[in-house]
mmCIF file of C-alpha atoms and ligand atoms in Angstrom:
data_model
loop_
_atom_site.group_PDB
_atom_site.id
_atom_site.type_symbol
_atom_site.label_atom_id
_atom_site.label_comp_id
_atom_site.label_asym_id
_atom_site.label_seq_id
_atom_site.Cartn_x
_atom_site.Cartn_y
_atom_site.Cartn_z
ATOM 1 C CA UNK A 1 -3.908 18.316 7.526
ATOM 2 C CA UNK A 2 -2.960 19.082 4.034
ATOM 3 C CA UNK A 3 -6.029 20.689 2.290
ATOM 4 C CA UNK A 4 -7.233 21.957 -1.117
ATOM 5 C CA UNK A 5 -6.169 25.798 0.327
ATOM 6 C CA UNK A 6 -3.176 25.300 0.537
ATOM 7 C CA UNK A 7 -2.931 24.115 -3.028
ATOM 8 C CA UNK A 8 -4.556 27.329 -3.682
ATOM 9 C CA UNK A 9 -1.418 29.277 -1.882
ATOM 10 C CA UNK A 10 0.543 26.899 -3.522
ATOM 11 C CA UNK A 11 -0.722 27.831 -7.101
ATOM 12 C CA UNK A 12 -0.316 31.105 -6.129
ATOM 13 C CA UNK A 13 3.836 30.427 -4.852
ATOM 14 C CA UNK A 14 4.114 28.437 -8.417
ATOM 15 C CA UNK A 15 2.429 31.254 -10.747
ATOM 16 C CA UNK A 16 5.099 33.927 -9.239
ATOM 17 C CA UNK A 17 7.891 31.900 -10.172
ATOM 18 C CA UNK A 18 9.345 32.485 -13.630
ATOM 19 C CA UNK A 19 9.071 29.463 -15.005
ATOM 20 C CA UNK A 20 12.520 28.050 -16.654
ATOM 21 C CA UNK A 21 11.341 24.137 -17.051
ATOM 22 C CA UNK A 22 9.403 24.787 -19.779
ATOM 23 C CA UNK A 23 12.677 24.693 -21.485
ATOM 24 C CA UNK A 24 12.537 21.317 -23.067
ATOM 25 C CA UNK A 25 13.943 21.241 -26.742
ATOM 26 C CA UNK A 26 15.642 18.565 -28.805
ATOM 27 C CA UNK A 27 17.375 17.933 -25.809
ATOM 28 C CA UNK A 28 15.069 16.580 -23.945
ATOM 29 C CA UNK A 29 15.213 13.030 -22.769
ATOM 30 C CA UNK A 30 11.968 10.841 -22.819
ATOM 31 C CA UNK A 31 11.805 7.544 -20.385
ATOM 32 C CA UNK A 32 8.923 5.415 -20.802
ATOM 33 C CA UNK A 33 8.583 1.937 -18.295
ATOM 34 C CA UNK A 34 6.318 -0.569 -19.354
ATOM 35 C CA UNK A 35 3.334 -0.573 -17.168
ATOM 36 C CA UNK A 36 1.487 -3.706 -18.192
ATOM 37 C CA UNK A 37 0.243 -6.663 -15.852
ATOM 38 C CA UNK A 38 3.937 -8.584 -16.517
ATOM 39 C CA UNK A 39 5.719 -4.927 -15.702
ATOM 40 C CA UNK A 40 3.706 -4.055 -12.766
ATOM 41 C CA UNK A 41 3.796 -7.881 -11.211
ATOM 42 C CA UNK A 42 7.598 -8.153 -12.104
ATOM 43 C CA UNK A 43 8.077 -4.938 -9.914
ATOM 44 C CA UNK A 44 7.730 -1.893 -12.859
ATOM 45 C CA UNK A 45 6.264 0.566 -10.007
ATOM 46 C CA UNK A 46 9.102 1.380 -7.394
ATOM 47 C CA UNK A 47 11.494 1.332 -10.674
ATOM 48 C CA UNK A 48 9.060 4.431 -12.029
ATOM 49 C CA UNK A 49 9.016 6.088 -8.284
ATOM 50 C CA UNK A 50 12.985 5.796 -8.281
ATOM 51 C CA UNK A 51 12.958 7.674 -11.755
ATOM 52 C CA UNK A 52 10.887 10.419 -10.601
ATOM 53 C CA UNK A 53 12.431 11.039 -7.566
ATOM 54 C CA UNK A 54 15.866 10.923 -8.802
ATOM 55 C CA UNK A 55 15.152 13.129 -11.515
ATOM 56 C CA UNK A 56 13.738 15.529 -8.793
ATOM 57 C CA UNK A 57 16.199 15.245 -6.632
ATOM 58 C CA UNK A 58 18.716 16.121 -9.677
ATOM 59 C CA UNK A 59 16.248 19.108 -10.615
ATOM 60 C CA UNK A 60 16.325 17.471 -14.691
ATOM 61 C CA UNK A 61 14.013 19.534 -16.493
ATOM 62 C CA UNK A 62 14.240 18.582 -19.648
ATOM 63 C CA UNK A 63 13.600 15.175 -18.981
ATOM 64 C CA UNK A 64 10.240 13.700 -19.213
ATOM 65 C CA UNK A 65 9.118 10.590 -17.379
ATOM 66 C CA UNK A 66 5.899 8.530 -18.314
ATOM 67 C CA UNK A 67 4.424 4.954 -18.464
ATOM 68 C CA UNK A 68 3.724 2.470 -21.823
ATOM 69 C CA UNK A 69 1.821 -0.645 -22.122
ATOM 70 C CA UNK A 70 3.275 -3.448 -22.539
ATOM 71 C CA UNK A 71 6.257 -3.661 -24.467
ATOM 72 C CA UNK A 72 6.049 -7.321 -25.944
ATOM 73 C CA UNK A 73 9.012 -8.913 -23.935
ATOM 74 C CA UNK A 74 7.488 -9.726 -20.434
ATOM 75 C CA UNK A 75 10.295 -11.951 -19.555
ATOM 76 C CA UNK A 76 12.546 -9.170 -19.295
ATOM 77 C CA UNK A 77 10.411 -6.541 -17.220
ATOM 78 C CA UNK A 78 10.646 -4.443 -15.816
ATOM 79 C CA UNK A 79 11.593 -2.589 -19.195
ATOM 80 C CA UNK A 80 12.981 1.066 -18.918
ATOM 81 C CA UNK A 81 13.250 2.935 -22.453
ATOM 82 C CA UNK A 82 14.988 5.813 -22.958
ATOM 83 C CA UNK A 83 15.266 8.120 -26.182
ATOM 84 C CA UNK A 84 18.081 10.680 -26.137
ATOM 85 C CA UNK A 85 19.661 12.126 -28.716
ATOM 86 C CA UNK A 86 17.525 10.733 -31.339
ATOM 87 C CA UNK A 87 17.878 6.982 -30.467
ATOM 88 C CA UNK A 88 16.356 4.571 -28.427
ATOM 89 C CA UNK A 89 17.553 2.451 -25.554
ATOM 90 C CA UNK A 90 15.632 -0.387 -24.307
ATOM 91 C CA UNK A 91 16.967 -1.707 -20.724
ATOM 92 C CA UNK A 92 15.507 -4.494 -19.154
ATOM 93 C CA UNK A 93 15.303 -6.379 -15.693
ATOM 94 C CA UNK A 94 15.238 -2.709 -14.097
ATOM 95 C CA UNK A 95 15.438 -2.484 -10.339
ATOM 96 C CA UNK A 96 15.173 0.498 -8.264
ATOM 97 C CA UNK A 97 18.747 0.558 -8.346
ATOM 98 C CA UNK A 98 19.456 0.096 -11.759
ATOM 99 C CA UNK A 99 17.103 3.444 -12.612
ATOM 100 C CA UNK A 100 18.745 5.596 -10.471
ATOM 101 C CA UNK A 101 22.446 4.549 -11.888
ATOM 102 C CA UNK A 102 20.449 5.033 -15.506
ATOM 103 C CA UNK A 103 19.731 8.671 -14.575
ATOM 104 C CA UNK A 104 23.309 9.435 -13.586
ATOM 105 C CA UNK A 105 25.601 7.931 -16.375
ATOM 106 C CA UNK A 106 23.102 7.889 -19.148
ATOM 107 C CA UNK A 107 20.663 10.806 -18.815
ATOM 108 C CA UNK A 108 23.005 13.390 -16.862
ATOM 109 C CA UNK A 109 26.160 12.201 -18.064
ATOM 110 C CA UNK A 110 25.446 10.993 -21.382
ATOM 111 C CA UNK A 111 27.004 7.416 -21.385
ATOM 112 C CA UNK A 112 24.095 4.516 -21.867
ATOM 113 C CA UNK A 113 24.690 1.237 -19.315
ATOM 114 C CA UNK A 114 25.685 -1.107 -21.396
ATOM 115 C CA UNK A 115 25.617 -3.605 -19.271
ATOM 116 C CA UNK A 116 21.642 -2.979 -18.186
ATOM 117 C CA UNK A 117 21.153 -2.743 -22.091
ATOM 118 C CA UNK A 118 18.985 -5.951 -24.039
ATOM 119 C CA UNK A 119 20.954 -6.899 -25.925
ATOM 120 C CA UNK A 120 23.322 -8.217 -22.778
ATOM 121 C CA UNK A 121 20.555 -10.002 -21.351
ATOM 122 C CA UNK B 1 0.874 -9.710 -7.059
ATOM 123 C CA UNK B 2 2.249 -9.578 -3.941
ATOM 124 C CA UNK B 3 -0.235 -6.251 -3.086
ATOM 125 C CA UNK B 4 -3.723 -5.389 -3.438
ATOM 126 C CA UNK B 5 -3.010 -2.198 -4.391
ATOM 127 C CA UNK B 6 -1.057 -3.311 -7.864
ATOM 128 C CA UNK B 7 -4.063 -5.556 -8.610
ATOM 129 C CA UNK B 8 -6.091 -1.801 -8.454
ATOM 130 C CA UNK B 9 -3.363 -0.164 -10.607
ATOM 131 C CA UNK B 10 -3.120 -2.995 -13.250
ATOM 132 C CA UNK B 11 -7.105 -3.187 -13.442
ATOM 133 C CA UNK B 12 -7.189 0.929 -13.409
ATOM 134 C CA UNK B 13 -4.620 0.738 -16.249
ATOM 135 C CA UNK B 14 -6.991 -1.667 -18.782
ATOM 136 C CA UNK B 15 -9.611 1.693 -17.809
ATOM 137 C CA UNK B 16 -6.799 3.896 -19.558
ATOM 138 C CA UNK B 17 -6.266 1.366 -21.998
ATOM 139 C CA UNK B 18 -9.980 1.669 -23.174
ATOM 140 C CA UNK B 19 -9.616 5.217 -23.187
ATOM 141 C CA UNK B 20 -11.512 6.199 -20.266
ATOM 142 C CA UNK B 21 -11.806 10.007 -19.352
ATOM 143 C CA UNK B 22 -12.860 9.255 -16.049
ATOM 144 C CA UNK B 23 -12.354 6.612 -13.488
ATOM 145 C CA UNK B 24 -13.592 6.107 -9.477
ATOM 146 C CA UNK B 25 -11.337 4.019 -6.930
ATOM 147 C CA UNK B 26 -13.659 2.949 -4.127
ATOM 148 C CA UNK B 27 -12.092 1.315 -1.046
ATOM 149 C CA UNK B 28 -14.263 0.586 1.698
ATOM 150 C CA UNK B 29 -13.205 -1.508 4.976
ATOM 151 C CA UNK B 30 -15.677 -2.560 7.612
ATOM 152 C CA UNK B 31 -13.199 -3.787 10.287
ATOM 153 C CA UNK B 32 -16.188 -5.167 12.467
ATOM 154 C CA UNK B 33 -17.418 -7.598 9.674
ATOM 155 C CA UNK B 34 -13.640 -8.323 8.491
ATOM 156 C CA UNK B 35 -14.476 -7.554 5.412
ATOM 157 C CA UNK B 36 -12.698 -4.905 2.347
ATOM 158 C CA UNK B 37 -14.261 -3.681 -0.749
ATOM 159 C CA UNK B 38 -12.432 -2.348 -3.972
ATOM 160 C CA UNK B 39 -14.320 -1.090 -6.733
ATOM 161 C CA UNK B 40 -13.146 0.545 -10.217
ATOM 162 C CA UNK B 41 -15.301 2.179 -12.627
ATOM 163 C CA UNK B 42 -14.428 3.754 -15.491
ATOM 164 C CA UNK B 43 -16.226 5.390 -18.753
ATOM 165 C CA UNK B 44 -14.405 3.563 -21.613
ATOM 166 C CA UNK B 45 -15.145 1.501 -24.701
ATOM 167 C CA UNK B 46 -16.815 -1.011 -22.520
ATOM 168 C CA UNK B 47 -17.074 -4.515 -23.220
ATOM 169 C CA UNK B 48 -19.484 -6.654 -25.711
ATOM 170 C CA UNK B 49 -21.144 -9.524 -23.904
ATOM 171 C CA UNK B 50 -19.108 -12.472 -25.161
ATOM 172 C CA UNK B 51 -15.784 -10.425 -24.824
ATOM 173 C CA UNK B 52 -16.880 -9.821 -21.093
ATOM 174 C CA UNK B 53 -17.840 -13.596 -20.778
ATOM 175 C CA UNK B 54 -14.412 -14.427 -21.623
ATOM 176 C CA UNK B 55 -12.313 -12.260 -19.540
ATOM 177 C CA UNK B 56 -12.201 -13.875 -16.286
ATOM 178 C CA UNK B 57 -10.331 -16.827 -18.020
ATOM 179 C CA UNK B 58 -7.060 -16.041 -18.131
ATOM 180 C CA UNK B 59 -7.113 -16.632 -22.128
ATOM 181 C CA UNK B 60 -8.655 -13.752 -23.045
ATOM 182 C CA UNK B 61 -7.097 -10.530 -24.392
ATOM 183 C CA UNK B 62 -6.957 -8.083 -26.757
ATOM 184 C CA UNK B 63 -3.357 -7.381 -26.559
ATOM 185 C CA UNK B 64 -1.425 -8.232 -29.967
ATOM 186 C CA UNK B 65 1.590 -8.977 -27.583
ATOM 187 C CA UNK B 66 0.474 -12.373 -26.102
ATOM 188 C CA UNK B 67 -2.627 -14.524 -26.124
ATOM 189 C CA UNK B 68 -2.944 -14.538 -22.865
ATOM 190 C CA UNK B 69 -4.390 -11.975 -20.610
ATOM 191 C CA UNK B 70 -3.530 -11.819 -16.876
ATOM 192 C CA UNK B 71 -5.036 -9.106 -14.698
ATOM 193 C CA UNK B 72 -8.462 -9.482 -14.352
ATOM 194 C CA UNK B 73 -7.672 -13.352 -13.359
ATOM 195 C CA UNK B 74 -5.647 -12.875 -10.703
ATOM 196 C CA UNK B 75 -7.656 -9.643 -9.542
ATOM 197 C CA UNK B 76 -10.718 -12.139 -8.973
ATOM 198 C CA UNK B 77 -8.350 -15.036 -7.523
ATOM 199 C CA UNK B 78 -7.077 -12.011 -5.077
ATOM 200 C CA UNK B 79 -10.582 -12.042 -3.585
ATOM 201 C CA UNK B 80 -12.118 -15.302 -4.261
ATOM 202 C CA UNK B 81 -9.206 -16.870 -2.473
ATOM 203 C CA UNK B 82 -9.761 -15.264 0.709
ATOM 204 C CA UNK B 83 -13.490 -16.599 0.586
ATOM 205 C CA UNK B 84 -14.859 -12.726 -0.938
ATOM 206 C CA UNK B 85 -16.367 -12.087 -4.321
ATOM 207 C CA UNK B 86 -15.921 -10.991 -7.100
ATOM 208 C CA UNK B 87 -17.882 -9.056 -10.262
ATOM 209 C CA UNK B 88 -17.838 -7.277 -13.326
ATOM 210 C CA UNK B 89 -19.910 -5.638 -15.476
ATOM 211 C CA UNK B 90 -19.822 -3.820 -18.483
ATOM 212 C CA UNK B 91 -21.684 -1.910 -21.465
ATOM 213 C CA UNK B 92 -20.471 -1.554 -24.919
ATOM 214 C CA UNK B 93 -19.952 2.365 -25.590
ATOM 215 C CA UNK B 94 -20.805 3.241 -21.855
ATOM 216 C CA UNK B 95 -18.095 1.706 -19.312
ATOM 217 C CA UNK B 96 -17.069 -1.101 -17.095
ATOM 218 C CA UNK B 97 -17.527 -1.629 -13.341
ATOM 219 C CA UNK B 98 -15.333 -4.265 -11.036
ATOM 220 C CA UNK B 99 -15.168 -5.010 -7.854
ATOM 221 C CA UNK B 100 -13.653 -7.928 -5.806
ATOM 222 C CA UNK B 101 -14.468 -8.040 -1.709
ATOM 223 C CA UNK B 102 -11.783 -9.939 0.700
ATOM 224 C CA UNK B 103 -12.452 -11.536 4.001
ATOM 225 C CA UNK B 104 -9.225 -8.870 5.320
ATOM 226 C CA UNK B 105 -8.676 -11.572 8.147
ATOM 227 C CA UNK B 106 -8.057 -14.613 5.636
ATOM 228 C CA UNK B 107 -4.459 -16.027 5.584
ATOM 229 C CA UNK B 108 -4.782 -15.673 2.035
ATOM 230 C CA UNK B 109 -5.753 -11.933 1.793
ATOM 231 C CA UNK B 110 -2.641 -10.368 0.028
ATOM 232 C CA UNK B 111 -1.648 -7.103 1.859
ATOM 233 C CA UNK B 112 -3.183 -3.525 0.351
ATOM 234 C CA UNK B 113 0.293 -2.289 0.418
ATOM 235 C CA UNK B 114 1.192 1.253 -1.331
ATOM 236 C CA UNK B 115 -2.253 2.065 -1.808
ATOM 237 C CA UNK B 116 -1.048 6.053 -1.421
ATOM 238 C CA UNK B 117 1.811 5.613 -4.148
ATOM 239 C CA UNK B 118 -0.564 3.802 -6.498
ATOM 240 C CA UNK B 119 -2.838 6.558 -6.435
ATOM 241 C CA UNK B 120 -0.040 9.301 -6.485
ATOM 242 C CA UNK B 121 0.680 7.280 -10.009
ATOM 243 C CA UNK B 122 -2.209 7.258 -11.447
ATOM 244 C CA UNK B 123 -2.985 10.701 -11.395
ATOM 245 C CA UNK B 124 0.324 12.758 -11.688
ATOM 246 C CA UNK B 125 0.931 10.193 -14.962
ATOM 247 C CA UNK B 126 -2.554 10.334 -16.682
ATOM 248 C CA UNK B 127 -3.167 14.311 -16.993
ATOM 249 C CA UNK B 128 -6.014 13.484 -19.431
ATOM 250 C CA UNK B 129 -7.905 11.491 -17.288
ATOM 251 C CA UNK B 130 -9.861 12.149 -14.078
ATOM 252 C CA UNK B 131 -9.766 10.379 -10.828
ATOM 253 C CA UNK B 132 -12.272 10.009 -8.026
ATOM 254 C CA UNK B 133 -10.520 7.849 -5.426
ATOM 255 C CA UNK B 134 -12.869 7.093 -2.029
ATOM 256 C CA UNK B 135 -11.612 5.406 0.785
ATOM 257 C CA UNK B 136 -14.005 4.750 3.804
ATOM 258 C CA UNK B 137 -13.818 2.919 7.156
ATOM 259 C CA UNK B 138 -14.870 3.100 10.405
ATOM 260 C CA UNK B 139 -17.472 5.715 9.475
ATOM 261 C CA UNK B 140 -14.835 7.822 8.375
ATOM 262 C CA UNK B 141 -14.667 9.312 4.378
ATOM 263 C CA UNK B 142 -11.846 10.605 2.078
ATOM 264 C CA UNK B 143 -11.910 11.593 -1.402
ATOM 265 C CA UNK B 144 -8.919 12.682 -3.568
ATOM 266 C CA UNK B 145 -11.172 14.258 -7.439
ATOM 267 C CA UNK B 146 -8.741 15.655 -9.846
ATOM 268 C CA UNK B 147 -10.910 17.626 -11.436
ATOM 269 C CA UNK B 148 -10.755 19.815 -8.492
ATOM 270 C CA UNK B 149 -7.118 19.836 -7.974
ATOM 271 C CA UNK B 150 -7.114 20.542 -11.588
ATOM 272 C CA UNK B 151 -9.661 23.553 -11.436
ATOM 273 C CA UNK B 152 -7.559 24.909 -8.723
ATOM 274 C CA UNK B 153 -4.429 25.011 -10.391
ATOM 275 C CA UNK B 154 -5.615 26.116 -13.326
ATOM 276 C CA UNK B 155 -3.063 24.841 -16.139
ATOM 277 C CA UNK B 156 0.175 23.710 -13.980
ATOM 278 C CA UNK B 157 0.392 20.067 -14.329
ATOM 279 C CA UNK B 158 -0.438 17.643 -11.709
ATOM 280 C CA UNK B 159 3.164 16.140 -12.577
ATOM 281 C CA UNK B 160 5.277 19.229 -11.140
ATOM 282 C CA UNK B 161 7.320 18.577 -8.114
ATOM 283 C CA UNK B 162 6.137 20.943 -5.955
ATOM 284 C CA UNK B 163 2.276 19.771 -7.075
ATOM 285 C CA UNK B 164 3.414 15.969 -6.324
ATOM 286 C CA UNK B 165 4.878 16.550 -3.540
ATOM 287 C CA UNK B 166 1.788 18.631 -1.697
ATOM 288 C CA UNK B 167 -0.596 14.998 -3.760
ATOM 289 C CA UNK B 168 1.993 12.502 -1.383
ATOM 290 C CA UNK B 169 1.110 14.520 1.184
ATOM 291 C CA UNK B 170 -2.683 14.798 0.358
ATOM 292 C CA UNK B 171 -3.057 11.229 -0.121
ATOM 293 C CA UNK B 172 -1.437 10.216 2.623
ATOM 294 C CA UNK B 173 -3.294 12.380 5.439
ATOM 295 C CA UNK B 174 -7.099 11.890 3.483
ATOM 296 C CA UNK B 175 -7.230 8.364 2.046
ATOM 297 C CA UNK B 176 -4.390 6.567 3.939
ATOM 298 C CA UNK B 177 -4.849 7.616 7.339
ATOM 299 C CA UNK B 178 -8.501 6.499 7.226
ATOM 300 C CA UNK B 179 -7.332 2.670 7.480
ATOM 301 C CA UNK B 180 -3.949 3.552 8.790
ATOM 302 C CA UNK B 181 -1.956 -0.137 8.744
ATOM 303 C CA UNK B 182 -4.722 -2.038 9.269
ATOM 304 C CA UNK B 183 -4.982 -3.288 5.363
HETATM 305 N N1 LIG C 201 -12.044 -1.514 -18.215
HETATM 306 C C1 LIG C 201 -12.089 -2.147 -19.390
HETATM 307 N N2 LIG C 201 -12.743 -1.611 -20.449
HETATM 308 C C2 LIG C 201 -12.785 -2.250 -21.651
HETATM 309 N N3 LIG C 201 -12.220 -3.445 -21.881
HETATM 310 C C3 LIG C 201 -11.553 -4.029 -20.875
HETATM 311 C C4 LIG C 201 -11.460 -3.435 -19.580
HETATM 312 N N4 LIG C 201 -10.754 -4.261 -18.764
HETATM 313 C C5 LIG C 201 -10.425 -5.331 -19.526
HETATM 314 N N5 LIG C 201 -10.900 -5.211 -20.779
HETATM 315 C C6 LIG C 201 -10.745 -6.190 -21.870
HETATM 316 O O1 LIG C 201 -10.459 -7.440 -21.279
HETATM 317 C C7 LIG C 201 -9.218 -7.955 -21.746
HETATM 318 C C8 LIG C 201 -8.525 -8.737 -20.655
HETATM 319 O O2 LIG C 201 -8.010 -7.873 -19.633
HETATM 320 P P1 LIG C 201 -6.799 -8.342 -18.718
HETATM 321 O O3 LIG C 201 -6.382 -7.235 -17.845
HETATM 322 O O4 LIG C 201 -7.203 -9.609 -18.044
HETATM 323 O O5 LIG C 201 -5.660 -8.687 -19.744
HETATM 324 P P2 LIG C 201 -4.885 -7.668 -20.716
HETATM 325 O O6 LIG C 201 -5.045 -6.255 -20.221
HETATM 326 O O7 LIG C 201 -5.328 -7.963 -22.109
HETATM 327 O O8 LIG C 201 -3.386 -8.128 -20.533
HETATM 328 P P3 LIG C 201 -2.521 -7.995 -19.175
HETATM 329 O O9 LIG C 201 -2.177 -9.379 -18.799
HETATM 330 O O10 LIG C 201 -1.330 -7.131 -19.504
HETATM 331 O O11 LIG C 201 -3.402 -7.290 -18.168
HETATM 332 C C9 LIG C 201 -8.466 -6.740 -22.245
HETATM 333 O O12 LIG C 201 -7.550 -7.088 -23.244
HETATM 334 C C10 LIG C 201 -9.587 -5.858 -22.781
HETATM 335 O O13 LIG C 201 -9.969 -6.248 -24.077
HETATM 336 MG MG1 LIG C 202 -4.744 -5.740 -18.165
#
């Protein structure tokens, strides 16, 4: 049974490694999915689990993942938005799917999914 | 909703929205009466009086999005339609309290569902806010506080894979086992 000493060995394991995620600069990516009653009804939730856990399994650190309100256009949640390289990208009607393909042409490789993109849809 | 447990995240998320530092997740199932509480209580803005008289009809919200607002409605249809109840209170400038109860053996009652990922969300995503999440059945208790997690790691985010990874895992064997698959 996992208990609260073992987070205490695990703070320990984390404070001995030098820490190289801290790294984020003006490269960093930020992704923000709407989290509102329309987002989280219309399926927003496993779309934000497949984020995180494809940018962990990738080992991004300089990307940073988080939740918004709503984002005005409930119709077309879930809404993933992502700001790289000092623009924005709003893609909507996000699946699980969708995220993880988002991660690996847009955020590792550079090249935005057009076809995921709002102004397609 | 096709879960319980979004109903709780949506209703925990109007908490954040009114800037609350600290919120408690109750669940409590009594198996022999069929019956399931959820309660959410949170130290925000709070509500006037006519504001809170308003908010179970689904016309009432403060977004400046749409008119209409959704998640308290169908949290109290969630319960109501299974033959529970359902209540809210609230205090201008000290907080707001909900909970809904289900009859869990009603066709009606919408499954809990990822109760364990919902709560994994809401507190590796909010690192400003605290969480007290209780579940209880059977005469068993399990509590997940962040502020303890947090005074035990001292500074390293909640949101760190290795941290997340040991909360799944947390979650899972203190709050989820307690009603195993029966919600
Ligand atoms: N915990 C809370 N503290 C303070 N005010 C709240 C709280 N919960 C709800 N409210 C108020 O009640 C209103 C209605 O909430 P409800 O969740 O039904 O709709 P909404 O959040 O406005 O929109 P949505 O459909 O996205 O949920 C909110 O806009 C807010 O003004
Ligand atoms: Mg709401």
């Amino acid at each position: 049974m996992k208990s609260l000493e073992e987070l205490k060995a695990l703070r320990e394991k984390m404070r001995s490694q030098t820490d190289n995620r801290a790294v984020a600069g003006s490269d960093e990516t930020v992704i923000k999915v709407g989290m509102a009653t329309c987002g989280i009804a219309a399926g927003a939730r496993p779309v934000l689990t497949a984020l995180l856990d494809e940018a962990e399994k990738r080992q991004l650190h300089n990307v940073s993942i988080s939740q918004t309100g709503c984002i005005g256009l409930c119709r077309l949640e879930p809404i993933v938005e992502v700001f790289k390289g000092g623009q924005k990208y709003t893609y909507v009607l996000m699946t699980p799917e969708k995220a993880k393909k988002v991660i690996a042409e847009h955020v590792v490789n550079g090249n935005p999914v057009t076809e995921y993109l709002i102004g397609n849809n | 909703m096709r879960e319980l447990a979004l109903n709780i995240l949506d209703i925990t998320e109007n908490s954040l929205a009114a800037g609350a530092k600290h919120v408690s997740i109750a669940l409590t199932a009594d198996f022999t009466a069929d019956r399931m509480r959820i309660e959410i209580c949170d130290d925000g803005c709070g509500m006037d009086e006519e504001t809170l008289a308003k908010v179970t009809d689904p016309f009432t919200t403060s977004r400046t999005t749409r008119s209409v607002g959704m998640g308290i409605p169908l949290f109290k249809y969630s319960a109501e339609s299974t033959g529970g109840n359902f209540g809210i209170f609230s205090e201008k400038g000290k907080g707001t309290r909900i909970f809904a109860e289900y009859v869990i053996g009603h066709i009606d009652r919408m499954p809990l569902g990822d109760f364990g990922g919902v709560v994994l969300q809401l507190a590796t995503m909010n690192p400003s806010v605290d969480f007290t999440v209780t579940v209880e059945a059977d005469g068993r208790k399990g509590v997940l506080d962040t502020s303890e997690i947090k005074e035990i790691l001292g500074g390293i985010p909640l949101d760190m894979p290795e941290v997340r990874a040991f909360l799944k895992d947390y979650i899972q064997e203190n709050l989820v086992s307690i009603y195993g698959g029966r919600l």
